[in-house]
Coordinates of C-alpha atoms in Angstrom, one line a residue:
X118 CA -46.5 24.3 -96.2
X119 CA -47.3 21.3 -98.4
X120 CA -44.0 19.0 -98.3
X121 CA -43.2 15.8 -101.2
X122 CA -44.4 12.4 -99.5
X123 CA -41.4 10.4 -100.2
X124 CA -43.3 7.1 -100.0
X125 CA -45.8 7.8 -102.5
X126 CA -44.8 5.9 -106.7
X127 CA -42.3 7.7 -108.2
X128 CA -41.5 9.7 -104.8
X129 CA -37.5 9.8 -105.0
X130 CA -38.1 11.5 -109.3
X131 CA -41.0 13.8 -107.7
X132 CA -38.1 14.6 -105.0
X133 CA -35.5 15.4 -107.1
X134 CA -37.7 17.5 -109.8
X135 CA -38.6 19.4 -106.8
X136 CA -35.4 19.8 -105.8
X137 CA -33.9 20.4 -109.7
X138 CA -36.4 23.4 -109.9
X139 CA -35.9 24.6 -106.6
X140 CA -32.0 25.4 -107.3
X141 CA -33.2 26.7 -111.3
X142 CA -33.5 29.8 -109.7
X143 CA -30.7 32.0 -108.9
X144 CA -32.8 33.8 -106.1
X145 CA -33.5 30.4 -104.6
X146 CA -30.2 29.3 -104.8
X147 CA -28.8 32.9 -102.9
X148 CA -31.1 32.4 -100.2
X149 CA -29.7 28.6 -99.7
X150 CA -26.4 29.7 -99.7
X151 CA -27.1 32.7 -97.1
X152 CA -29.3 30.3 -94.8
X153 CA -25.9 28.3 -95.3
X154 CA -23.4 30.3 -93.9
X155 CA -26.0 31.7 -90.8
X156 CA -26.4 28.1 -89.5
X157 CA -29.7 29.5 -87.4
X158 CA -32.9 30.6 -88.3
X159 CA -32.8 34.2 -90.0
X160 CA -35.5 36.6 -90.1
X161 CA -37.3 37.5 -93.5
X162 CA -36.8 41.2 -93.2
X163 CA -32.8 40.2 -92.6
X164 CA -33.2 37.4 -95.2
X165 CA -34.8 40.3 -98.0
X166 CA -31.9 42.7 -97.4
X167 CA -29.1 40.3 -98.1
X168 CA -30.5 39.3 -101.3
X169 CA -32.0 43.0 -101.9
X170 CA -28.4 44.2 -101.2
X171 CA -26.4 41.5 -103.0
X172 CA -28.7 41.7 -106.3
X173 CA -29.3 45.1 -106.9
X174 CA -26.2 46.5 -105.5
X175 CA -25.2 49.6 -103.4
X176 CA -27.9 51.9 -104.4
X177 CA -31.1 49.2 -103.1
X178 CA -33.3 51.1 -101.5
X179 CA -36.4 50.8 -99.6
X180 CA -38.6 49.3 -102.6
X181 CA -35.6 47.2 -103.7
X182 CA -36.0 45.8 -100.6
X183 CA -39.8 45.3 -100.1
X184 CA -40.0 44.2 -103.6
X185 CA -37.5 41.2 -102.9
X186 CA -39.6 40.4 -99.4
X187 CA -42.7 39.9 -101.2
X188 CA -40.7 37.9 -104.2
X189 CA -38.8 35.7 -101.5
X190 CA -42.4 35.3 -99.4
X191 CA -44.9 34.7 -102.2
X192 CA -42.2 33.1 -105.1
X193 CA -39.0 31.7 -103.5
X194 CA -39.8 30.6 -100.1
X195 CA -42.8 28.7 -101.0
X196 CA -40.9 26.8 -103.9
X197 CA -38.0 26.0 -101.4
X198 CA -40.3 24.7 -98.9
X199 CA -42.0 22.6 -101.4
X200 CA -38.8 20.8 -102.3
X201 CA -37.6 20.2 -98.4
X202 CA -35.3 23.1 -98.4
X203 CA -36.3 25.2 -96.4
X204 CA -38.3 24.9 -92.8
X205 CA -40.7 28.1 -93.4
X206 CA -44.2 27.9 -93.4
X207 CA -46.4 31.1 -94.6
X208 CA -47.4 32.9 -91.7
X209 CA -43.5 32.8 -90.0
X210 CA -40.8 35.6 -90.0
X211 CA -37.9 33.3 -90.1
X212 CA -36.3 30.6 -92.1
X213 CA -33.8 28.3 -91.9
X214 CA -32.3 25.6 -93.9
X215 CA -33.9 22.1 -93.5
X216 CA -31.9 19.6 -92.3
X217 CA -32.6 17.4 -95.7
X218 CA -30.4 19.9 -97.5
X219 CA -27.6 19.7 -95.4
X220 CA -27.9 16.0 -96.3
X221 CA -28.1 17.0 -100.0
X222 CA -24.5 17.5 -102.1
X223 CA -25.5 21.3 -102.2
X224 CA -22.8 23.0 -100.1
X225 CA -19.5 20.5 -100.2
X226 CA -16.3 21.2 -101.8
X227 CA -16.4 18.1 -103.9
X228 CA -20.0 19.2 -105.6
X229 CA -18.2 22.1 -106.8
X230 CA -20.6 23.9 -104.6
X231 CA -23.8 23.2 -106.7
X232 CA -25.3 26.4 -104.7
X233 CA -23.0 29.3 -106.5
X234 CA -23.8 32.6 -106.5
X235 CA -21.1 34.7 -108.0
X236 CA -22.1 36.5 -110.9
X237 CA -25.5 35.1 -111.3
X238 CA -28.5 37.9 -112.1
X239 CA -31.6 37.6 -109.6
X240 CA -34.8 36.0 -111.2

């Protein structure tokens, strides 16, 4: 997967555009937060059902959950990985968080946790 080149002109706006769009997304900003909290690498499948599960409630189903692994493989991972997110590239099964995140104000207590997902609507 394609990552920004932080040494090409105008790398550090490209970076944070990247990064800006990357946490527009509610989805995007769920998986962060879940890749968060497991500190390893997760698998997709495991990866599709906590979103599938914590976006379309109690009654996700099979398709509820297929539906989210293809939006999280072909929509959501990629755009993660493009910003430096994420270490997933196409043809792997698991994901984790990339270490530039943890260096990003995403997950501390005085950021007012920028990557907040209570209440928000999967997109």
């Amino acid at each position: 997967m394609p990552t920004l080149d932080r040494s090409t002109e105008g790398g550090l706006e490209a970076e944070w555009e990247a990064v800006e769009h990357a946490l527009d997304s509610p989805a995007r900003r769920r998986v962060l937060s879940y890749l968060e909290q497991a500190r390893e690498p997760v698998d997709l499948d495991e990866l599709a059902e906590y979103v599938a599960k914590h976006t379309t409630g109690p009654e996700s189903n099979l398709w509820g959950v297929h539906d989210t692994y293809t939006e999280l493989r072909w929509v959501h991972l990629p755009e993660l990985a493009k910003a430096d997110l994420i270490a997933w590239e196409p043809d792997d099964d698991t994901v984790e968080l990339d270490a530039y995140a943890m260096d990003l104000p995403l997950f501390s207590p005085l950021s007012d946790r920028v990557v907040r997902t209570d209440g928000e609507q999967w997109h």
